PDB file of C-alpha atoms in Angstrom:
ATOM      1  CA  MET A  24      82.937 119.367  80.584  1.00 95.00           C
ATOM      2  CA  ARG A  25      79.587 118.905  82.324  1.00 98.00           C
ATOM      3  CA  ILE A  26      80.321 116.562  85.218  1.00 98.00           C
ATOM      4  CA  ILE A  27      79.062 115.183  88.507  1.00 98.00           C
ATOM      5  CA  PHE A  28      81.673 114.938  91.248  1.00 98.00           C
ATOM      6  CA  ALA A  29      81.620 112.003  93.688  1.00 98.00           C
ATOM      7  CA  GLY A  30      83.795 112.049  96.811  1.00 98.00           C
ATOM      8  CA  THR A  31      83.656 111.997 100.589  1.00 98.00           C
ATOM      9  CA  PRO A  32      86.795 112.587 102.749  1.00 97.00           C
ATOM     10  CA  ASP A  33      89.240 115.489 103.050  1.00 97.00           C
ATOM     11  CA  THR A  34      91.431 114.022 100.319  1.00 97.00           C
ATOM     12  CA  SER A  35      88.576 114.505  97.827  1.00 98.00           C
ATOM     13  CA  VAL A  36      88.176 118.241  98.479  1.00 98.00           C
ATOM     14  CA  PRO A  37      91.157 119.483  96.383  1.00 98.00           C
ATOM     15  CA  SER A  38      89.726 117.686  93.342  1.00 98.00           C
ATOM     16  CA  LEU A  39      86.296 119.216  93.913  1.00 98.00           C
ATOM     17  CA  ASP A  40      87.834 122.678  94.101  1.00 98.00           C
ATOM     18  CA  LYS A  41      89.947 122.157  90.975  1.00 98.00           C
ATOM     19  CA  LEU A  42      87.141 120.664  88.898  1.00 98.00           C
ATOM     20  CA  ASN A  43      84.705 123.347  89.993  1.00 98.00           C
ATOM     21  CA  GLY A  44      87.097 125.946  88.596  1.00 97.00           C
ATOM     22  CA  ASP A  45      87.970 124.124  85.367  1.00 98.00           C
ATOM     23  CA  HIS A  46      84.704 122.394  84.461  1.00 98.00           C
ATOM     24  CA  GLU A  47      80.953 122.642  85.057  1.00 98.00           C
ATOM     25  CA  VAL A  48      80.063 120.670  88.189  1.00 98.00           C
ATOM     26  CA  LEU A  49      76.341 119.913  87.965  1.00 98.00           C
ATOM     27  CA  ALA A  50      76.039 118.262  91.387  1.00 98.00           C
ATOM     28  CA  VAL A  51      78.038 116.474  94.046  1.00 98.00           C
ATOM     29  CA  LEU A  52      77.566 112.897  95.245  1.00 98.00           C
ATOM     30  CA  THR A  53      78.856 112.152  98.752  1.00 98.00           C
ATOM     31  CA  ARG A  54      78.211 109.783 101.633  1.00 96.00           C
ATOM     32  CA  ALA A  55      75.261 110.585 103.865  1.00 94.00           C
ATOM     33  CA  PRO A  56      75.922 112.339 107.210  1.00 93.00           C
ATOM     34  CA  ALA A  57      77.193 109.862 109.807  1.00 91.00           C
ATOM     35  CA  PRO A  58      77.561 109.824 113.621  1.00 88.00           C
ATOM     36  CA  VAL A  59      81.008 111.029 114.733  1.00 86.00           C
ATOM     37  CA  GLY A  60      82.761 111.047 118.122  1.00 82.00           C
ATOM     38  CA  ARG A  61      81.697 109.790 121.513  1.00 80.00           C
ATOM     39  CA  LYS A  62      78.502 111.817 121.406  1.00 84.00           C
ATOM     40  CA  ARG A  63      77.684 110.385 117.974  1.00 88.00           C
ATOM     41  CA  VAL A  64      76.937 113.778 116.460  1.00 90.00           C
ATOM     42  CA  LEU A  65      75.494 113.490 112.954  1.00 91.00           C
ATOM     43  CA  THR A  66      78.190 115.071 110.761  1.00 95.00           C
ATOM     44  CA  LYS A  67      78.374 115.937 107.068  1.00 97.00           C
ATOM     45  CA  SER A  68      81.356 114.723 105.060  1.00 97.00           C
ATOM     46  CA  PRO A  69      84.143 117.200 104.191  1.00 98.00           C
ATOM     47  CA  VAL A  70      83.037 117.116 100.557  1.00 98.00           C
ATOM     48  CA  HIS A  71      79.435 117.823 101.589  1.00 98.00           C
ATOM     49  CA  GLU A  72      80.555 120.863 103.588  1.00 98.00           C
ATOM     50  CA  ARG A  73      82.732 122.186 100.761  1.00 98.00           C
ATOM     51  CA  ALA A  74      80.057 121.635  98.116  1.00 98.00           C
ATOM     52  CA  GLN A  75      77.611 123.692 100.147  1.00 98.00           C
ATOM     53  CA  GLU A  76      80.192 126.480 100.485  1.00 98.00           C
ATOM     54  CA  LEU A  77      80.532 126.453  96.700  1.00 98.00           C
ATOM     55  CA  GLY A  78      76.763 126.535  96.262  1.00 98.00           C
ATOM     56  CA  LEU A  79      76.597 123.174  94.503  1.00 98.00           C
ATOM     57  CA  PRO A  80      73.644 120.751  94.729  1.00 97.00           C
ATOM     58  CA  VAL A  81      74.455 117.757  96.974  1.00 98.00           C
ATOM     59  CA  LEU A  82      73.094 114.221  96.733  1.00 97.00           C
ATOM     60  CA  THR A  83      73.649 111.838  99.663  1.00 97.00           C
ATOM     61  CA  PRO A  84      72.159 108.468  98.672  1.00 96.00           C
ATOM     62  CA  ARG A  85      72.887 105.453 100.839  1.00 94.00           C
ATOM     63  CA  SER A  86      72.923 103.309  97.701  1.00 95.00           C
ATOM     64  CA  LEU A  87      73.314 104.064  93.995  1.00 96.00           C
ATOM     65  CA  ARG A  88      70.963 101.186  93.235  1.00 94.00           C
ATOM     66  CA  ASP A  89      68.004 103.321  94.298  1.00 91.00           C
ATOM     67  CA  ALA A  90      65.794 104.000  91.256  1.00 93.00           C
ATOM     68  CA  GLN A  91      65.031 107.553  92.334  1.00 93.00           C
ATOM     69  CA  VAL A  92      68.730 108.372  92.684  1.00 93.00           C
ATOM     70  CA  GLN A  93      69.474 106.894  89.281  1.00 95.00           C
ATOM     71  CA  ALA A  94      66.690 109.025  87.785  1.00 96.00           C
ATOM     72  CA  GLN A  95      68.194 112.152  89.386  1.00 95.00           C
ATOM     73  CA  ILE A  96      71.618 111.395  87.903  1.00 97.00           C
ATOM     74  CA  ALA A  97      70.105 110.687  84.486  1.00 96.00           C
ATOM     75  CA  GLU A  98      68.161 113.964  84.596  1.00 97.00           C
ATOM     76  CA  LEU A  99      71.373 115.913  85.265  1.00 97.00           C
ATOM     77  CA  ALA A 100      72.785 114.405  82.046  1.00 97.00           C
ATOM     78  CA  PRO A 101      76.487 114.589  82.933  1.00 98.00           C
ATOM     79  CA  GLU A 102      79.095 113.926  80.271  1.00 98.00           C
ATOM     80  CA  ALA A 103      81.224 112.201  82.916  1.00 98.00           C
ATOM     81  CA  VAL A 104      81.322 111.479  86.645  1.00 98.00           C
ATOM     82  CA  ALA A 105      84.620 112.212  88.405  1.00 98.00           C
ATOM     83  CA  VAL A 106      85.231 110.021  91.457  1.00 98.00           C
ATOM     84  CA  VAL A 107      87.739 110.528  94.292  1.00 98.00           C
ATOM     85  CA  ALA A 108      87.362 108.271  97.353  1.00 97.00           C
ATOM     86  CA  TYR A 109      83.572 108.236  97.176  1.00 97.00           C
ATOM     87  CA  GLY A 110      82.866 104.985  99.017  1.00 93.00           C
ATOM     88  CA  LEU A 111      79.773 103.550  97.289  1.00 94.00           C
ATOM     89  CA  LEU A 112      79.691 100.886  94.588  1.00 94.00           C
ATOM     90  CA  VAL A 113      78.519 102.030  91.165  1.00 96.00           C
ATOM     91  CA  PRO A 114      76.011  99.598  89.603  1.00 94.00           C
ATOM     92  CA  LYS A 115      76.391  98.566  85.964  1.00 92.00           C
ATOM     93  CA  GLU A 116      73.282 100.464  84.882  1.00 91.00           C
ATOM     94  CA  LEU A 117      74.918 103.745  85.944  1.00 96.00           C
ATOM     95  CA  LEU A 118      78.402 103.094  84.556  1.00 96.00           C
ATOM     96  CA  GLY A 119      77.281 103.600  80.981  1.00 92.00           C
ATOM     97  CA  LEU A 120      74.971 106.536  81.627  1.00 94.00           C
ATOM     98  CA  PRO A 121      77.448 109.396  81.018  1.00 97.00           C
ATOM     99  CA  ALA A 122      78.971 109.529  77.530  1.00 95.00           C
ATOM    100  CA  HIS A 123      82.484 109.303  78.978  1.00 97.00           C
ATOM    101  CA  GLY A 124      81.641 107.071  81.939  1.00 97.00           C
ATOM    102  CA  TRP A 125      82.902 107.314  85.522  1.00 98.00           C
ATOM    103  CA  LEU A 126      86.539 108.304  85.991  1.00 98.00           C
ATOM    104  CA  ASN A 127      88.366 107.557  89.234  1.00 98.00           C
ATOM    105  CA  LEU A 128      91.439 109.257  90.697  1.00 98.00           C
ATOM    106  CA  HIS A 129      93.228 106.440  92.557  1.00 98.00           C
ATOM    107  CA  PHE A 130      96.175 107.008  94.883  1.00 98.00           C
ATOM    108  CA  SER A 131      98.525 104.310  93.584  1.00 98.00           C
ATOM    109  CA  LEU A 132     100.356 103.112  90.489  1.00 98.00           C
ATOM    110  CA  LEU A 133      97.737 100.699  89.226  1.00 98.00           C
ATOM    111  CA  PRO A 134      97.563  97.738  89.122  1.00 98.00           C
ATOM    112  CA  ARG A 135      99.619  97.893  92.334  1.00 98.00           C
ATOM    113  CA  TRP A 136      97.476  98.422  95.432  1.00 98.00           C
ATOM    114  CA  ARG A 137      93.946  98.155  94.153  1.00 98.00           C
ATOM    115  CA  GLY A 138      91.435  98.804  96.915  1.00 97.00           C
ATOM    116  CA  ALA A 139      90.466 101.129  99.740  1.00 95.00           C
ATOM    117  CA  ALA A 140      93.859 101.887 101.347  1.00 97.00           C
ATOM    118  CA  PRO A 141      96.547 102.137  98.643  1.00 98.00           C
ATOM    119  CA  VAL A 142      98.757 104.778 100.282  1.00 98.00           C
ATOM    120  CA  GLN A 143      98.689 103.007 103.641  1.00 98.00           C
ATOM    121  CA  TYR A 144      99.764  99.711 102.081  1.00 98.00           C
ATOM    122  CA  ALA A 145     102.444 101.315  99.886  1.00 98.00           C
ATOM    123  CA  ILE A 146     104.183 102.878 102.881  1.00 98.00           C
ATOM    124  CA  ALA A 147     103.640  99.936 105.230  1.00 97.00           C
ATOM    125  CA  HIS A 148     105.141  97.502 102.717  1.00 97.00           C
ATOM    126  CA  GLY A 149     108.257  99.562 102.098  1.00 97.00           C
ATOM    127  CA  ASP A 150     107.536 100.884  98.618  1.00 98.00           C
ATOM    128  CA  THR A 151     109.883 103.692  97.608  1.00 97.00           C
ATOM    129  CA  VAL A 152     107.594 105.121  94.953  1.00 98.00           C
ATOM    130  CA  THR A 153     103.846 105.458  94.514  1.00 98.00           C
ATOM    131  CA  GLY A 154     101.671 107.904  92.596  1.00 98.00           C
ATOM    132  CA  THR A 155      98.239 108.554  91.192  1.00 98.00           C
ATOM    133  CA  ALA A 156      96.243 107.006  88.370  1.00 98.00           C
ATOM    134  CA  VAL A 157      93.125 108.195  86.575  1.00 98.00           C
ATOM    135  CA  PHE A 158      91.177 105.238  85.232  1.00 98.00           C
ATOM    136  CA  GLN A 159      87.795 104.268  83.831  1.00 98.00           C
ATOM    137  CA  ILE A 160      85.600 102.553  86.397  1.00 98.00           C
ATOM    138  CA  GLU A 161      84.209  99.173  85.356  1.00 96.00           C
ATOM    139  CA  SER A 162      82.579  96.353  87.277  1.00 91.00           C
ATOM    140  CA  GLY A 163      85.857  94.953  88.680  1.00 92.00           C
ATOM    141  CA  LEU A 164      87.720  96.405  91.676  1.00 94.00           C
ATOM    142  CA  ASP A 165      89.969  99.163  90.259  1.00 97.00           C
ATOM    143  CA  THR A 166      90.548  97.085  87.131  1.00 97.00           C
ATOM    144  CA  GLY A 167      89.556  99.569  84.418  1.00 97.00           C
ATOM    145  CA  PRO A 168      91.789 101.009  81.683  1.00 98.00           C
ATOM    146  CA  VAL A 169      94.067 103.861  82.742  1.00 98.00           C
ATOM    147  CA  TYR A 170      94.209 107.307  81.144  1.00 98.00           C
ATOM    148  CA  ASP A 171      97.183 108.679  83.036  1.00 98.00           C
ATOM    149  CA  VAL A 172      99.696 107.621  85.708  1.00 98.00           C
ATOM    150  CA  ARG A 173     102.075 109.913  87.590  1.00 98.00           C
ATOM    151  CA  GLU A 174     104.785 108.740  89.959  1.00 98.00           C
ATOM    152  CA  HIS A 175     105.708 110.252  93.327  1.00 98.00           C
ATOM    153  CA  PRO A 176     108.597 109.185  95.607  1.00 98.00           C
ATOM    154  CA  ILE A 177     107.952 107.973  99.142  1.00 98.00           C
ATOM    155  CA  ALA A 178     110.310 109.510 101.702  1.00 97.00           C
ATOM    156  CA  GLU A 179     111.500 107.687 104.821  1.00 94.00           C
ATOM    157  CA  SER A 180     109.578 110.215 106.926  1.00 95.00           C
ATOM    158  CA  ASP A 181     106.297 110.014 104.994  1.00 98.00           C
ATOM    159  CA  THR A 182     103.130 108.910 106.762  1.00 98.00           C
ATOM    160  CA  ALA A 183      99.875 107.967 105.075  1.00 98.00           C
ATOM    161  CA  GLU A 184      98.496 111.306 106.242  1.00 98.00           C
ATOM    162  CA  SER A 185     101.307 113.473 104.851  1.00 98.00           C
ATOM    163  CA  LEU A 186     101.601 111.573 101.571  1.00 98.00           C
ATOM    164  CA  LEU A 187      97.866 111.569 100.919  1.00 98.00           C
ATOM    165  CA  ALA A 188      97.781 115.345 101.408  1.00 97.00           C
ATOM    166  CA  VAL A 189     100.407 115.783  98.678  1.00 98.00           C
ATOM    167  CA  LEU A 190      98.832 113.283  96.275  1.00 98.00           C
ATOM    168  CA  ALA A 191      95.399 114.844  96.748  1.00 98.00           C
ATOM    169  CA  GLN A 192      96.723 118.167  95.449  1.00 98.00           C
ATOM    170  CA  SER A 193      98.732 116.846  92.496  1.00 98.00           C
ATOM    171  CA  GLY A 194      96.029 114.330  91.640  1.00 98.00           C
ATOM    172  CA  ALA A 195      93.390 117.054  91.451  1.00 98.00           C
ATOM    173  CA  ALA A 196      95.268 118.779  88.627  1.00 98.00           C
ATOM    174  CA  GLN A 197      95.859 115.421  86.923  1.00 98.00           C
ATOM    175  CA  LEU A 198      92.153 114.517  87.029  1.00 98.00           C
ATOM    176  CA  SER A 199      91.124 117.895  85.637  1.00 98.00           C
ATOM    177  CA  GLN A 200      93.636 117.578  82.801  1.00 98.00           C
ATOM    178  CA  VAL A 201      92.422 114.093  81.872  1.00 98.00           C
ATOM    179  CA  LEU A 202      88.840 115.352  81.692  1.00 98.00           C
ATOM    180  CA  ALA A 203      89.952 118.215  79.425  1.00 98.00           C
ATOM    181  CA  GLU A 204      91.827 115.770  77.170  1.00 98.00           C
ATOM    182  CA  ILE A 205      88.794 113.505  76.978  1.00 97.00           C
ATOM    183  CA  GLU A 206      86.629 116.469  76.020  1.00 96.00           C
ATOM    184  CA  SER A 207      89.078 117.477  73.263  1.00 95.00           C
ATOM    185  CA  GLY A 208      89.342 113.918  71.976  1.00 95.00           C
ATOM    186  CA  HIS A 209      93.041 113.535  72.776  1.00 95.00           C
ATOM    187  CA  ALA A 210      92.793 111.085  75.698  1.00 95.00           C
ATOM    188  CA  GLN A 211      93.439 107.386  75.309  1.00 95.00           C
ATOM    189  CA  ALA A 212      92.886 104.766  78.004  1.00 97.00           C
ATOM    190  CA  ARG A 213      95.173 101.727  78.098  1.00 97.00           C
ATOM    191  CA  PRO A 214      94.670  98.380  79.851  1.00 97.00           C
ATOM    192  CA  GLN A 215      96.492  98.017  83.155  1.00 97.00           C
ATOM    193  CA  ASP A 216      99.847  96.288  82.856  1.00 95.00           C
ATOM    194  CA  GLY A 217     101.745  94.516  85.633  1.00 94.00           C
ATOM    195  CA  VAL A 218     101.164  92.402  88.716  1.00 95.00           C
ATOM    196  CA  ALA A 219      98.076  93.394  90.698  1.00 97.00           C
ATOM    197  CA  THR A 220      98.227  93.686  94.489  1.00 98.00           C
ATOM    198  CA  LEU A 221      95.357  94.417  96.840  1.00 98.00           C
ATOM    199  CA  ALA A 222      94.954  97.072  99.533  1.00 97.00           C
ATOM    200  CA  PRO A 223      91.712  96.154 101.325  1.00 96.00           C
ATOM    201  CA  ARG A 224      90.137  98.230 104.071  1.00 94.00           C
ATOM    202  CA  LEU A 225      92.236  98.146 107.243  1.00 94.00           C
ATOM    203  CA  THR A 226      91.156  97.141 110.728  1.00 94.00           C
ATOM    204  CA  SER A 227      92.748  97.722 114.109  1.00 93.00           C
ATOM    205  CA  LYS A 228      93.847  94.081 114.138  1.00 93.00           C
ATOM    206  CA  ASP A 229      95.979  94.721 111.049  1.00 93.00           C
ATOM    207  CA  ALA A 230      97.902  97.498 112.816  1.00 96.00           C
ATOM    208  CA  ARG A 231      99.409  95.506 115.682  1.00 96.00           C
ATOM    209  CA  ILE A 232     103.209  95.825 115.664  1.00 97.00           C
ATOM    210  CA  ASP A 233     105.423  92.748 115.532  1.00 96.00           C
ATOM    211  CA  TRP A 234     108.634  93.843 117.280  1.00 97.00           C
ATOM    212  CA  SER A 235     110.556  90.805 115.997  1.00 96.00           C
ATOM    213  CA  GLN A 236     110.495  92.323 112.509  1.00 97.00           C
ATOM    214  CA  PRO A 237     113.434  94.477 111.265  1.00 98.00           C
ATOM    215  CA  ALA A 238     113.465  98.154 112.241  1.00 98.00           C
ATOM    216  CA  GLU A 239     112.670  99.232 108.676  1.00 98.00           C
ATOM    217  CA  VAL A 240     109.518  97.100 108.677  1.00 98.00           C
ATOM    218  CA  VAL A 241     108.362  98.350 112.081  1.00 98.00           C
ATOM    219  CA  SER A 242     108.923 101.973 111.048  1.00 98.00           C
ATOM    220  CA  ALA A 243     107.084 101.459 107.768  1.00 98.00           C
ATOM    221  CA  ARG A 244     104.104  99.904 109.554  1.00 98.00           C
ATOM    222  CA  THR A 245     103.795 102.744 112.083  1.00 98.00           C
ATOM    223  CA  ARG A 246     103.990 105.349 109.320  1.00 98.00           C
ATOM    224  CA  GLY A 247     101.668 103.531 106.948  1.00 98.00           C
ATOM    225  CA  TRP A 248      98.970 103.027 109.576  1.00 97.00           C
ATOM    226  CA  TRP A 249      99.126 106.675 110.712  1.00 97.00           C
ATOM    227  CA  PRO A 250      96.701 108.169 111.589  1.00 96.00           C
ATOM    228  CA  ALA A 251      94.201 105.373 110.927  1.00 95.00           C
ATOM    229  CA  PRO A 252      93.797 102.662 111.988  1.00 96.00           C
ATOM    230  CA  GLY A 253      96.887 103.571 114.041  1.00 96.00           C
ATOM    231  CA  ALA A 254      99.708 101.227 115.061  1.00 97.00           C
ATOM    232  CA  TRP A 255      99.588  99.744 118.554  1.00 97.00           C
ATOM    233  CA  SER A 256     101.135  97.232 120.915  1.00 97.00           C
ATOM    234  CA  ASP A 257     100.314  95.632 124.269  1.00 95.00           C
ATOM    235  CA  MET A 258     102.045  96.360 127.568  1.00 93.00           C
ATOM    236  CA  ASP A 259     100.940  94.482 130.676  1.00 88.00           C
ATOM    237  CA  GLY A 260      97.684  93.583 128.944  1.00 89.00           C
ATOM    238  CA  LYS A 261      96.850  97.161 127.992  1.00 92.00           C
ATOM    239  CA  ARG A 262      96.924  98.648 124.527  1.00 94.00           C
ATOM    240  CA  VAL A 263      99.356 101.475 123.824  1.00 96.00           C
ATOM    241  CA  LYS A 264      98.804 103.485 120.637  1.00 97.00           C
ATOM    242  CA  LEU A 265     101.960 104.285 118.673  1.00 97.00           C
ATOM    243  CA  GLY A 266     102.801 107.273 116.522  1.00 97.00           C
ATOM    244  CA  PRO A 267     105.213 107.143 113.559  1.00 97.00           C
ATOM    245  CA  ALA A 268     108.610 105.635 114.423  1.00 98.00           C
ATOM    246  CA  ALA A 269     112.015 106.291 112.845  1.00 97.00           C
ATOM    247  CA  VAL A 270     114.833 103.790 112.289  1.00 98.00           C
ATOM    248  CA  THR A 271     117.967 104.275 114.442  1.00 97.00           C
ATOM    249  CA  ASP A 272     121.389 102.594 114.584  1.00 97.00           C
ATOM    250  CA  ILE A 273     120.984 101.802 118.298  1.00 97.00           C
ATOM    251  CA  GLU A 274     121.770  98.174 119.113  1.00 96.00           C
ATOM    252  CA  GLY A 275     121.541  95.990 122.184  1.00 95.00           C
ATOM    253  CA  LEU A 276     117.798  96.071 122.873  1.00 96.00           C
ATOM    254  CA  ARG A 277     115.797  92.887 122.493  1.00 96.00           C
ATOM    255  CA  PRO A 278     112.558  93.032 120.456  1.00 97.00           C
ATOM    256  CA  GLY A 279     109.945  95.089 122.309  1.00 96.00           C
ATOM    257  CA  GLN A 280     112.364  96.284 124.990  1.00 95.00           C
ATOM    258  CA  ILE A 281     111.962  99.982 125.777  1.00 94.00           C
ATOM    259  CA  GLY A 282     115.025 102.164 126.222  1.00 92.00           C
ATOM    260  CA  GLU A 283     115.725 105.760 127.097  1.00 89.00           C
ATOM    261  CA  GLY A 284     114.634 108.577 124.817  1.00 89.00           C
ATOM    262  CA  GLY A 285     111.689 106.763 123.265  1.00 91.00           C
ATOM    263  CA  VAL A 286     113.538 103.904 121.570  1.00 96.00           C
ATOM    264  CA  VAL A 287     112.245 100.341 121.287  1.00 96.00           C
ATOM    265  CA  GLY A 288     114.118  97.219 120.234  1.00 97.00           C
ATOM    266  CA  THR A 289     113.187  95.309 117.086  1.00 97.00           C
ATOM    267  CA  GLY A 290     114.575  92.321 115.217  1.00 97.00           C
ATOM    268  CA  THR A 291     117.520  94.486 114.128  1.00 98.00           C
ATOM    269  CA  THR A 292     118.296  97.966 115.464  1.00 98.00           C
ATOM    270  CA  ALA A 293     115.932 100.036 117.587  1.00 98.00           C
ATOM    271  CA  VAL A 294     113.279 102.465 116.362  1.00 98.00           C
ATOM    272  CA  ARG A 295     112.493 105.788 117.986  1.00 97.00           C
ATOM    273  CA  LEU A 296     108.820 106.453 118.721  1.00 96.00           C
ATOM    274  CA  SER A 297     107.536 109.971 118.194  1.00 95.00           C
ATOM    275  CA  ARG A 298     104.398 109.838 120.338  1.00 95.00           C
ATOM    276  CA  VAL A 299     102.413 107.286 122.266  1.00 97.00           C
ATOM    277  CA  GLY A 300      98.842 107.083 123.462  1.00 96.00           C
ATOM    278  CA  PRO A 301      98.702 105.044 126.690  1.00 93.00           C
ATOM    279  CA  ALA A 302      95.413 103.301 127.471  1.00 88.00           C
ATOM    280  CA  GLY A 303      92.862 105.842 128.672  1.00 87.00           C
ATOM    281  CA  LYS A 304      95.252 108.793 128.313  1.00 91.00           C
ATOM    282  CA  ALA A 305      95.958 111.566 125.836  1.00 93.00           C
ATOM    283  CA  TRP A 306      98.797 111.408 123.319  1.00 96.00           C
ATOM    284  CA  MET A 307     102.188 112.386 124.716  1.00 95.00           C
ATOM    285  CA  GLU A 308     105.838 112.540 123.687  1.00 95.00           C
ATOM    286  CA  SER A 309     107.357 109.068 123.900  1.00 94.00           C
ATOM    287  CA  ALA A 310     110.398 110.228 125.889  1.00 90.00           C
ATOM    288  CA  ASP A 311     108.122 111.742 128.558  1.00 91.00           C
ATOM    289  CA  TRP A 312     106.067 108.558 128.741  1.00 92.00           C
ATOM    290  CA  ILE A 313     109.103 106.319 129.046  1.00 90.00           C
ATOM    291  CA  ARG A 314     110.510 108.314 131.954  1.00 87.00           C
ATOM    292  CA  GLY A 315     107.463 107.284 133.970  1.00 85.00           C
ATOM    293  CA  LEU A 316     107.845 103.555 133.293  1.00 87.00           C
ATOM    294  CA  PRO A 317     109.458 101.025 135.634  1.00 79.00           C
ATOM    295  CA  GLY A 318     112.901  99.725 134.713  1.00 73.00           C
ATOM    296  CA  LYS A 319     113.228  97.053 131.998  1.00 78.00           C
ATOM    297  CA  ALA A 320     109.763  97.784 130.618  1.00 86.00           C
ATOM    298  CA  SER A 321     108.858  96.183 127.309  1.00 92.00           C
ATOM    299  CA  PHE A 322     106.034  95.659 124.862  1.00 93.00           C
ATOM    300  CA  GLU A 323     104.603  92.200 124.401  1.00 90.00           C
ATOM    301  CA  VAL A 324     106.131  90.405 121.419  1.00 87.00           C
ATOM    302  CA  ARG A 325     103.663  88.488 119.299  1.00 73.00           C
ATOM    303  CA  GLN A 326     104.490  87.339 115.816  1.00 60.00           C
TER     304      GLN A 326
END
């Protein structure tokens, strides 16, 4: 099928590679280069870099409402636009331009976790299964009819980073297959069925840990928010960044109390921190950090 691919982050790259091998990618839409790091170096998106390596034309509009951009897309005459974590809203006048519309690979079991951070919310809220869905984009937020849904279990050790890496690979093959089925006339989209939940864009404020919660909840939050926005907690008025934490059967620590070997008390049993990032310092193993703390150290507990 003649398609345009729209995507931006690392998780979009496997789909670009797969579709470029299985279909005819006419051009790539991605977010414009943005300042990155302390020096604010203008940096191309991962999809932009990969598209250039593949020799594909790249479009980086700051808005799809721009008349010139819309004319460029119309001139390419795609049969469909495949979208994976692109990041820009698609106006109504563009949705109906390709014969088969705009198809989105979403990293959840729609209608659960509609929005920008579905994997993060699935892990952080204790889901035991998630997956990927390929659906038709319409004017609502991730509300369009679904062509295909595939489930994937969530392990107790999964982080948003590790799970997204797996789903990006399996979802790439799924998206390519759906496009092939649409081209052959064998695909059928069905309305979403079930209770919708939302996964809006996360902020640092969302990632503060409440140590009074059960160990399973604390662990899920640290894993779901890893690596971004990153879980954190206060100690003596300073923010300490927290890596993924695992549930233990250690008892006797009050919520927020720090024990030997990188464990911290919660509302139930303790969790064991993997790494921490003290204020103004590099990441380090939690056990090494704790050895340098005064006795009876603890994180602030705020519910």
